[in-house]
PDB file of C-alpha atoms in Angstrom:
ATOM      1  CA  UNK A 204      -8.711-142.752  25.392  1.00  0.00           C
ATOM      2  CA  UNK A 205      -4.949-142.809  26.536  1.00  0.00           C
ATOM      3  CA  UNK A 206      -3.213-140.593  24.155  1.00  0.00           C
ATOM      4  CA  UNK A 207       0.979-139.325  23.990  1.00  0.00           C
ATOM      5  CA  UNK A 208       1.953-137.277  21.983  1.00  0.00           C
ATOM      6  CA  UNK A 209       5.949-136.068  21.561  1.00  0.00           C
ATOM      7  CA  UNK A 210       7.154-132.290  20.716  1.00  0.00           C
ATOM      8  CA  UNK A 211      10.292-130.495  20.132  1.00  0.00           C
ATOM      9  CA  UNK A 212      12.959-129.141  17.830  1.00  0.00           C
ATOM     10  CA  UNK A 213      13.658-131.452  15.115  1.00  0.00           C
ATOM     11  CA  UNK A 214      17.154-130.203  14.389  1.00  0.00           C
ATOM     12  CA  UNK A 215      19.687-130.300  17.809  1.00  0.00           C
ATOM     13  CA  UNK A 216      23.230-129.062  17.348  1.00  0.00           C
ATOM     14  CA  UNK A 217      26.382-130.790  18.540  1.00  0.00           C
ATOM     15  CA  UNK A 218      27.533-130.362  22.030  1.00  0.00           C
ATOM     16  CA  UNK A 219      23.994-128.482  22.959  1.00  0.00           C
ATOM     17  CA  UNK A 220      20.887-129.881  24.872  1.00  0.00           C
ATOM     18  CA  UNK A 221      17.894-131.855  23.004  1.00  0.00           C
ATOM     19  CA  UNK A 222      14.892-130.831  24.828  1.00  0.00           C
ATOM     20  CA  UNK A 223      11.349-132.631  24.182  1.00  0.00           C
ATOM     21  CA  UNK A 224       7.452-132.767  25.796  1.00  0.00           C
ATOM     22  CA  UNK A 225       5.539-135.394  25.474  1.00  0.00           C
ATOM     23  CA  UNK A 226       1.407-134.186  26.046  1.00  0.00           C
ATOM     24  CA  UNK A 227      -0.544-136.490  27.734  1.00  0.00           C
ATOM     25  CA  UNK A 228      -4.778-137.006  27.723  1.00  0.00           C
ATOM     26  CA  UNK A 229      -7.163-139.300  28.431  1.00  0.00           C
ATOM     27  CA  UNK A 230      -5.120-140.116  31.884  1.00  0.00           C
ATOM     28  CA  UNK A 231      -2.971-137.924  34.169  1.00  0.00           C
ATOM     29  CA  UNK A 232       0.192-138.006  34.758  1.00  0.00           C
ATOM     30  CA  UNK A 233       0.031-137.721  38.559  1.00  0.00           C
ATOM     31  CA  UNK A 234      -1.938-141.055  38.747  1.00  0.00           C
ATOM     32  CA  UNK A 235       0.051-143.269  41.314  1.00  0.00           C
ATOM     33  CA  UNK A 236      -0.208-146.270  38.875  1.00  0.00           C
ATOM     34  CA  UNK A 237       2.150-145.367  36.011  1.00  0.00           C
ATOM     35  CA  UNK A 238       5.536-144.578  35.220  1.00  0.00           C
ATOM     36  CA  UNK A 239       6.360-141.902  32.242  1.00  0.00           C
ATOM     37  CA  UNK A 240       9.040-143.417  30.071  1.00  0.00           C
ATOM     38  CA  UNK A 241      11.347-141.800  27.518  1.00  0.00           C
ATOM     39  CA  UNK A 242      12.358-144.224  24.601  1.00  0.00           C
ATOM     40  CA  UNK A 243      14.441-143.734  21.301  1.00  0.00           C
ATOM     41  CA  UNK A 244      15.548-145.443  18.289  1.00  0.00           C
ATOM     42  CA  UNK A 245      18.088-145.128  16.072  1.00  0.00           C
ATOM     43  CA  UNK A 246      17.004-144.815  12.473  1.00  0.00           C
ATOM     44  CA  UNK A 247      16.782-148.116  11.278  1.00  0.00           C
ATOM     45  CA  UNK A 248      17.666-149.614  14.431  1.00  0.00           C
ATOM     46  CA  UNK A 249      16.777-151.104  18.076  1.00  0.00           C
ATOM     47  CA  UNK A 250      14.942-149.659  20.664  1.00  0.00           C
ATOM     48  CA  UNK A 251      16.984-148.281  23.846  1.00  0.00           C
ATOM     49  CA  UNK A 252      14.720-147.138  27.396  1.00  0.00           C
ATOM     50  CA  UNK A 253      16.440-143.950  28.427  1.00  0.00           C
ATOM     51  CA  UNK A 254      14.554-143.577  31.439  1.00  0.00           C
ATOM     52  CA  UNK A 255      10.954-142.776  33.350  1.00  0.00           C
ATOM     53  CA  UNK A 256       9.444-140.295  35.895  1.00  0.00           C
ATOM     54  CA  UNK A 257       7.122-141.274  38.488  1.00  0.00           C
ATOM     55  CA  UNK A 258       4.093-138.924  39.569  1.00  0.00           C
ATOM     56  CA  UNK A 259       6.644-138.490  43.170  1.00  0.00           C
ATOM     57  CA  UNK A 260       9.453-136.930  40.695  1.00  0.00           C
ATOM     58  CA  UNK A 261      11.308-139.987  41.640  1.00  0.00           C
ATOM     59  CA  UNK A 262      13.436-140.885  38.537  1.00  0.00           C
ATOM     60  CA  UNK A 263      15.486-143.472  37.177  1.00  0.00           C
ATOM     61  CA  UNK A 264      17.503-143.417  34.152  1.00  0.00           C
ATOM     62  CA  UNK A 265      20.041-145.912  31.751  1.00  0.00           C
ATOM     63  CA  UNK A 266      23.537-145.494  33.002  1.00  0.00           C
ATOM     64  CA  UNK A 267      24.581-146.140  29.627  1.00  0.00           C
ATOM     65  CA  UNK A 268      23.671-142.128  28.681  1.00  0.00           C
ATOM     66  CA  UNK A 269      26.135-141.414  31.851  1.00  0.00           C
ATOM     67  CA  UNK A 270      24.560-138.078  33.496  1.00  0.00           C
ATOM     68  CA  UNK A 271      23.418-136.788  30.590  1.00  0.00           C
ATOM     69  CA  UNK A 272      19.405-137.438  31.321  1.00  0.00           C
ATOM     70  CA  UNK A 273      16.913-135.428  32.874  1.00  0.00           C
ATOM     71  CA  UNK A 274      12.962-136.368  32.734  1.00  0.00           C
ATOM     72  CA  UNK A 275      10.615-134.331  34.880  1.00  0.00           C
ATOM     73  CA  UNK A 276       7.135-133.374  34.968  1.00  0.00           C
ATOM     74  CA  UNK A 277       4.779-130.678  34.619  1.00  0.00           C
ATOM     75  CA  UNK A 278       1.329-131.710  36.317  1.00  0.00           C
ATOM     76  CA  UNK A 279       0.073-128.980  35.569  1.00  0.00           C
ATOM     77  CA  UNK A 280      -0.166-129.048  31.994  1.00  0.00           C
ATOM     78  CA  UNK A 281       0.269-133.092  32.381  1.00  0.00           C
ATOM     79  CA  UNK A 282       2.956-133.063  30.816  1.00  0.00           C
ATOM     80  CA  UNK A 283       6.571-134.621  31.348  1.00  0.00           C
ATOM     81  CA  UNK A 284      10.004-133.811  29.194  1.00  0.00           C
ATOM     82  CA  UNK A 285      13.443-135.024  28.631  1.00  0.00           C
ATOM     83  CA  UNK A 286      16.505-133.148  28.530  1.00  0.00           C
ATOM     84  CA  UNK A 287      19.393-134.354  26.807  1.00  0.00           C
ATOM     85  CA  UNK A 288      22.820-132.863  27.101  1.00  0.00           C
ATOM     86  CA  UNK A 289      26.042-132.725  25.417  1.00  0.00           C
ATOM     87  CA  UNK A 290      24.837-134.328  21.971  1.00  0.00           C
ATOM     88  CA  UNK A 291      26.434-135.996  19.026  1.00  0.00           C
ATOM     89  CA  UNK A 292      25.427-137.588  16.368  1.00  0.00           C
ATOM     90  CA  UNK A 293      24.746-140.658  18.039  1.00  0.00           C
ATOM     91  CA  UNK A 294      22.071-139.267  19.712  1.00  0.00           C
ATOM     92  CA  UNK A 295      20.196-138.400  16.312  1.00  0.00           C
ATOM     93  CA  UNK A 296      16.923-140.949  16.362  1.00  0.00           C
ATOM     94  CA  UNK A 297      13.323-141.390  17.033  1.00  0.00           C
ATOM     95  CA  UNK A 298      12.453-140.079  20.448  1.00  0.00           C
ATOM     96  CA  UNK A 299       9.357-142.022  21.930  1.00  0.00           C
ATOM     97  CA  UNK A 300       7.615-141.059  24.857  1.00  0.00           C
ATOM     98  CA  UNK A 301       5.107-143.798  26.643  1.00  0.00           C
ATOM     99  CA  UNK A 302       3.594-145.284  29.580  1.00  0.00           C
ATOM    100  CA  UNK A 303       4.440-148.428  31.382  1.00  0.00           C
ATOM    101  CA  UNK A 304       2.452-150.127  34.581  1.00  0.00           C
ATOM    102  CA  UNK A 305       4.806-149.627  37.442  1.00  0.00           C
ATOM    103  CA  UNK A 306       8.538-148.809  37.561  1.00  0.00           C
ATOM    104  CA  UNK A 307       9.302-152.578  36.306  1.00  0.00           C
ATOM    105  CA  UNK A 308       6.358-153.035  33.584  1.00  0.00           C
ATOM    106  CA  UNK A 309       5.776-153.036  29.891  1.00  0.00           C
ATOM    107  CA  UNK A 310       4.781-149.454  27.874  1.00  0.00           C
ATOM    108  CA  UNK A 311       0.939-150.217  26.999  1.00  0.00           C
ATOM    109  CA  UNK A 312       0.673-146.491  25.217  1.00  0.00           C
ATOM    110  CA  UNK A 313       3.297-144.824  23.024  1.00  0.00           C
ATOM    111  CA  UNK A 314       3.018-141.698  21.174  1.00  0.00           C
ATOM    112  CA  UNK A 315       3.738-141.619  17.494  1.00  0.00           C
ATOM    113  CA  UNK A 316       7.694-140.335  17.750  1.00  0.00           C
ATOM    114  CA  UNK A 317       9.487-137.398  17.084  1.00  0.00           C
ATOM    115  CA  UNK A 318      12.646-137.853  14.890  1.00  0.00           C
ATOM    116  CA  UNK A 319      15.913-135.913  16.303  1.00  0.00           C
ATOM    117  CA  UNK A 320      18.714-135.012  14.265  1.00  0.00           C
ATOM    118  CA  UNK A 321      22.266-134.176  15.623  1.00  0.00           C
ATOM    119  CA  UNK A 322      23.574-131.866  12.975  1.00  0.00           C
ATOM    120  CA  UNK A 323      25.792-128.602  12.566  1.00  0.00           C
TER     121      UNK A 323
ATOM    122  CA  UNK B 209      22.181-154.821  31.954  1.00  0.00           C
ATOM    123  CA  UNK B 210      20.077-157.787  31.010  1.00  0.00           C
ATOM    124  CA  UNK B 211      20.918-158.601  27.442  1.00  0.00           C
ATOM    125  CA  UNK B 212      18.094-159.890  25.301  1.00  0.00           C
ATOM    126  CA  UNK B 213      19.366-162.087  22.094  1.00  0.00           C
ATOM    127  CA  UNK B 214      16.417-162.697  19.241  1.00  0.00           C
ATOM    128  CA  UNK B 215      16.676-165.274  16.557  1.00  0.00           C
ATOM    129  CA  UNK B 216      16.188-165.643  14.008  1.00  0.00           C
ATOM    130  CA  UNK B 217      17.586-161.792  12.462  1.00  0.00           C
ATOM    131  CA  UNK B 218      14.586-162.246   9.791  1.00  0.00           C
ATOM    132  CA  UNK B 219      12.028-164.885   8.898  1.00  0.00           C
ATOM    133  CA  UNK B 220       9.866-165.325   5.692  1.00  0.00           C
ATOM    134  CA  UNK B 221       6.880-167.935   6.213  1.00  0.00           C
ATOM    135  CA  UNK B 222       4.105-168.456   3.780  1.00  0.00           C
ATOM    136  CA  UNK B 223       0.473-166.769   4.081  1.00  0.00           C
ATOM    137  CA  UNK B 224      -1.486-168.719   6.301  1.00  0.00           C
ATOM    138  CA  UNK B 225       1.475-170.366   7.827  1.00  0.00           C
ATOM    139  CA  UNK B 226       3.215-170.576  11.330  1.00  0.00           C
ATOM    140  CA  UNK B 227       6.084-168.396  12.259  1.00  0.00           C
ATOM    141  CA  UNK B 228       7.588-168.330  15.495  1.00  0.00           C
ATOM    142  CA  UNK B 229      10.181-166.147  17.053  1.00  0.00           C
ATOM    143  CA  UNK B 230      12.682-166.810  19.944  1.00  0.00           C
ATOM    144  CA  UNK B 231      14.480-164.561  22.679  1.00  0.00           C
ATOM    145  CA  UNK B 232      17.146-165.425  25.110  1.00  0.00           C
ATOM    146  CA  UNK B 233      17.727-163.399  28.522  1.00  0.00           C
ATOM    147  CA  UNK B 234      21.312-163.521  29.880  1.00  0.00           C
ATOM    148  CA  UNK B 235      19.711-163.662  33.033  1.00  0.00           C
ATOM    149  CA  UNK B 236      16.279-165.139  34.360  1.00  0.00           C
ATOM    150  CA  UNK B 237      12.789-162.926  34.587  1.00  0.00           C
ATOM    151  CA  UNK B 238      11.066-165.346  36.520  1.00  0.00           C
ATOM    152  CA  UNK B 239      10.475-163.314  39.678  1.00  0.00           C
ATOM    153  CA  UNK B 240       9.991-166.189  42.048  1.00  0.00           C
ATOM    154  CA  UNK B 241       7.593-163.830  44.748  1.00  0.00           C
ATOM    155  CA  UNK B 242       4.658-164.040  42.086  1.00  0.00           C
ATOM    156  CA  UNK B 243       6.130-166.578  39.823  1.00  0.00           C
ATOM    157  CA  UNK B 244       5.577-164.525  36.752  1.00  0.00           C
ATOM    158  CA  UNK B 245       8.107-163.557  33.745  1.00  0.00           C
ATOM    159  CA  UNK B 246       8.769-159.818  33.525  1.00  0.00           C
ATOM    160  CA  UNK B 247       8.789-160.731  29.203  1.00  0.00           C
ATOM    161  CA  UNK B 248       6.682-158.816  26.360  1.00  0.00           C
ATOM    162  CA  UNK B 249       6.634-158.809  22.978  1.00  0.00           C
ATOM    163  CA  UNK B 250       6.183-155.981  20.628  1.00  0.00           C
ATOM    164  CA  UNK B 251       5.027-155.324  17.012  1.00  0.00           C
ATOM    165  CA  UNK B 252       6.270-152.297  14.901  1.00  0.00           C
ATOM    166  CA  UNK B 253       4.994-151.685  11.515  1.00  0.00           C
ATOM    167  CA  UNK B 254       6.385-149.506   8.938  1.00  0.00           C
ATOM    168  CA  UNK B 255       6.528-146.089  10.503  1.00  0.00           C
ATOM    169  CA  UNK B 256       4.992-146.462  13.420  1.00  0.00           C
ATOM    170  CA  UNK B 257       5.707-146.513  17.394  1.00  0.00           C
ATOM    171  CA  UNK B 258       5.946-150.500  18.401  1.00  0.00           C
ATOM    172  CA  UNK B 259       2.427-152.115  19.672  1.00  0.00           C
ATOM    173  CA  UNK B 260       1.979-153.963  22.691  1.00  0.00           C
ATOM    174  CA  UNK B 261       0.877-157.085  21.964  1.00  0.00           C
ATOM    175  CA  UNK B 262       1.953-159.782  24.950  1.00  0.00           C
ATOM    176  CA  UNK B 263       2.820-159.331  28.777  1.00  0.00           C
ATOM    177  CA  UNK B 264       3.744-161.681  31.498  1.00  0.00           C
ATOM    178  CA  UNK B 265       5.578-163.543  28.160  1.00  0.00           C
ATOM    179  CA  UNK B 266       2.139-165.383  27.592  1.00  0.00           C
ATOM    180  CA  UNK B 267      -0.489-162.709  28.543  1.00  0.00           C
ATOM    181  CA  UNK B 268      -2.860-160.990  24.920  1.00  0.00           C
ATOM    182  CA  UNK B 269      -2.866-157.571  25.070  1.00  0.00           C
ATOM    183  CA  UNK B 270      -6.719-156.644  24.260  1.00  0.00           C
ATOM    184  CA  UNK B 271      -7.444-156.383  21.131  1.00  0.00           C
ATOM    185  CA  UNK B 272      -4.534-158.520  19.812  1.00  0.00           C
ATOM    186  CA  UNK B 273      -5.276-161.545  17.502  1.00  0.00           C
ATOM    187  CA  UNK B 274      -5.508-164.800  19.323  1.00  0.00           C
ATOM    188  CA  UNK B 275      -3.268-166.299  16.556  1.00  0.00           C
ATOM    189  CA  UNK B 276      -0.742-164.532  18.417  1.00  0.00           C
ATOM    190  CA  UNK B 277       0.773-166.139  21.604  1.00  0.00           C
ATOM    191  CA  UNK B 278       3.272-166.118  23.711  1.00  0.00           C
ATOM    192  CA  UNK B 279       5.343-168.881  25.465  1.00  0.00           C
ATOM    193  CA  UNK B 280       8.001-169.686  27.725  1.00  0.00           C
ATOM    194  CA  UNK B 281       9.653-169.022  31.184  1.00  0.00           C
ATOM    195  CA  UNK B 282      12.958-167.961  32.927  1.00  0.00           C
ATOM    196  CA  UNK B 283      15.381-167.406  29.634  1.00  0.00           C
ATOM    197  CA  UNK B 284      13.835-169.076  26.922  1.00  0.00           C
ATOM    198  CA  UNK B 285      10.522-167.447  25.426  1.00  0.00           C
ATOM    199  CA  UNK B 286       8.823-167.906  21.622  1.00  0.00           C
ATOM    200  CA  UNK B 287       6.623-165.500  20.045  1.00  0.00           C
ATOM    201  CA  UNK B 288       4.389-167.432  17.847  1.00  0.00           C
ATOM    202  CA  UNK B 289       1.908-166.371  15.215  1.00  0.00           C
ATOM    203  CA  UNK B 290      -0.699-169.477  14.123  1.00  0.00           C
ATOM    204  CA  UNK B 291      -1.532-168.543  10.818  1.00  0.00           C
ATOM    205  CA  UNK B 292       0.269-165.583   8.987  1.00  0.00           C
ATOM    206  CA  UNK B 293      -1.680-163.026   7.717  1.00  0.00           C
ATOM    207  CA  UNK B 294      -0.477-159.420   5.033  1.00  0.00           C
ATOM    208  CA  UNK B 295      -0.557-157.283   8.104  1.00  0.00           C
ATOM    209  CA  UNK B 296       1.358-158.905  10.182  1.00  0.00           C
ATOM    210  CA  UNK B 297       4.718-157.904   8.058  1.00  0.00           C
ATOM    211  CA  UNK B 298       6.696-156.343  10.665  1.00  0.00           C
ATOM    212  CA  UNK B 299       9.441-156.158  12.891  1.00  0.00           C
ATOM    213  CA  UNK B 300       9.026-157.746  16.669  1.00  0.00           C
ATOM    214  CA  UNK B 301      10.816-156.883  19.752  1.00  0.00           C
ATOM    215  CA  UNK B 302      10.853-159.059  22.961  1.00  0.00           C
ATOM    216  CA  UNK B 303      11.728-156.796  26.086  1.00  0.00           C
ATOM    217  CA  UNK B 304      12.110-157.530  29.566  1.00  0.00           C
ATOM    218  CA  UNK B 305      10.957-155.550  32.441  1.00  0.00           C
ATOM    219  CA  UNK B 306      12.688-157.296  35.180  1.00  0.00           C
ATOM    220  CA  UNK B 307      14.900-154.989  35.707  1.00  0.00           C
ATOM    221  CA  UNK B 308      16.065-151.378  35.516  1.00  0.00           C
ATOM    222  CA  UNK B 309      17.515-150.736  32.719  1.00  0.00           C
ATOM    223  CA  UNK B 310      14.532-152.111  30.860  1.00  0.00           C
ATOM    224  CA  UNK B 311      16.319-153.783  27.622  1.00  0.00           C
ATOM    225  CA  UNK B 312      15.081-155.059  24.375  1.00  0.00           C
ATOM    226  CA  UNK B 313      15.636-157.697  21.724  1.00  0.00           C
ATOM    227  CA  UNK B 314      17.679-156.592  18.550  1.00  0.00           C
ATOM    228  CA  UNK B 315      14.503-157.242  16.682  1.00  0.00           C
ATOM    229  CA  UNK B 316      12.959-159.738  14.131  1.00  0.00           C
ATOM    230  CA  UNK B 317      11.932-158.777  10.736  1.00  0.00           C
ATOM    231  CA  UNK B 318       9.428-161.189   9.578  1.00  0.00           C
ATOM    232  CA  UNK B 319       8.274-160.868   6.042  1.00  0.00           C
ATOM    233  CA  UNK B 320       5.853-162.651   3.699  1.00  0.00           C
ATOM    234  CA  UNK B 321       7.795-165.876   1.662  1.00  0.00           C
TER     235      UNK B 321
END
């Protein structure tokens, strides 16, 4: 059974980097027929892709968080991670990680989300 | 971007009734080289991660309840639930996967009347 689930530090201050892992069993990550997708969702809000990982390393990420994205992953521990630079509080949401079917497809598996606040 | 436009904001339909929920693409996601629509629909409950529950705009996840379907092609696609049951109080997201960035619907809220 495909499971996701996210970690991290809960509490991010202003300015610094948000840093997150999101564990993966039941498949692994360097399978050739997913892409690993950061999502996130402001509280009480919509639902904004931030970007994926492919098992290659290739990337690709929304312009709209202008340079400020890394995802990469750890096959090892089949794992992958987002970094998140430069924070404010409009960064503060719930940080989903998931899987979707090729680099254009829908996320069939999500993990349960890790809130992030933005706070001094 | 491709900007996805639900309506309506919220909807309240009886037990047992019909409800149906629309989404608008600014642009097409019919990809003409296998004439399919890059469209899926989501379900998020109460504290929880959304749920897959259509694909291809008209495709049923498995394990999703055939009183949900999906409809539509190009720009125009409806999300439509048969018969309303308790559980399915939630909010739904259409999203298209057409193109990178991958973009959602502001989200329905459909409640019980």
């Amino acid at each position: 059974q495909v499971q996701l689930q996210e970690s991290g530090p809960g509490l991010v201050k202003p300015s610094e980097t948000l840093s997150l892992t999101c564990t993966v069993s039941g498949v692994s990550v360097s399978s050739g027929s997913f892409y690993w997708t950061w999502i996130r969702q402001p509280p009480g809000k919509g639902l904004e892709w931030i970007g994926h990982v492919y098992f290659t390393g290739s990337t690709d990420y929304n312009p709209s968080l202008k340079g400020r994205v890394t995802i990469s992953l750890d096959t090892s521990n089949n794992q992958f991670s987002l970094k998140l630079s430069s924070v404010t509080a409009a960064d503060t949401a719930i940080y989903y990680c998931a899987r979707n079917k090729g680099r254009s497809g829908f996320f069939d598996y999500w993990g349960q989300g890790t809130l992030v606040t933005v706070s001094s | 971007d491709i900007v996805m436009t639900q309506s309506p904001d919220s909807l309240a339909v009886s037990l047992g009734e019909r409800a149906t929920i629309n989404c608008k693409s600014s642009q097409s996601v019919l990809y003409r080289s296998d004439n399919k629509n890059y469209l899926a629909w989501y379900q998020q409950k109460l504290g929880q991660p959304p749920k897959l529950l259509i694909y291809w705009a008209s495709t049923r996840e498995s394990g999703v309840p055939d009183r949900f379907s999906g409809s539509g092609s190009g720009t125009h696609f409806t999300l439509t639930i048969s018969s309303l049951q308790a559980e399915d109080v939630a909010v739904y997201y259409c999203q298209q996967y057409y193109s990178t960035p991958q973009t959602f619907g502001q989200g329905t809220k459909l409640e019980i009347k």
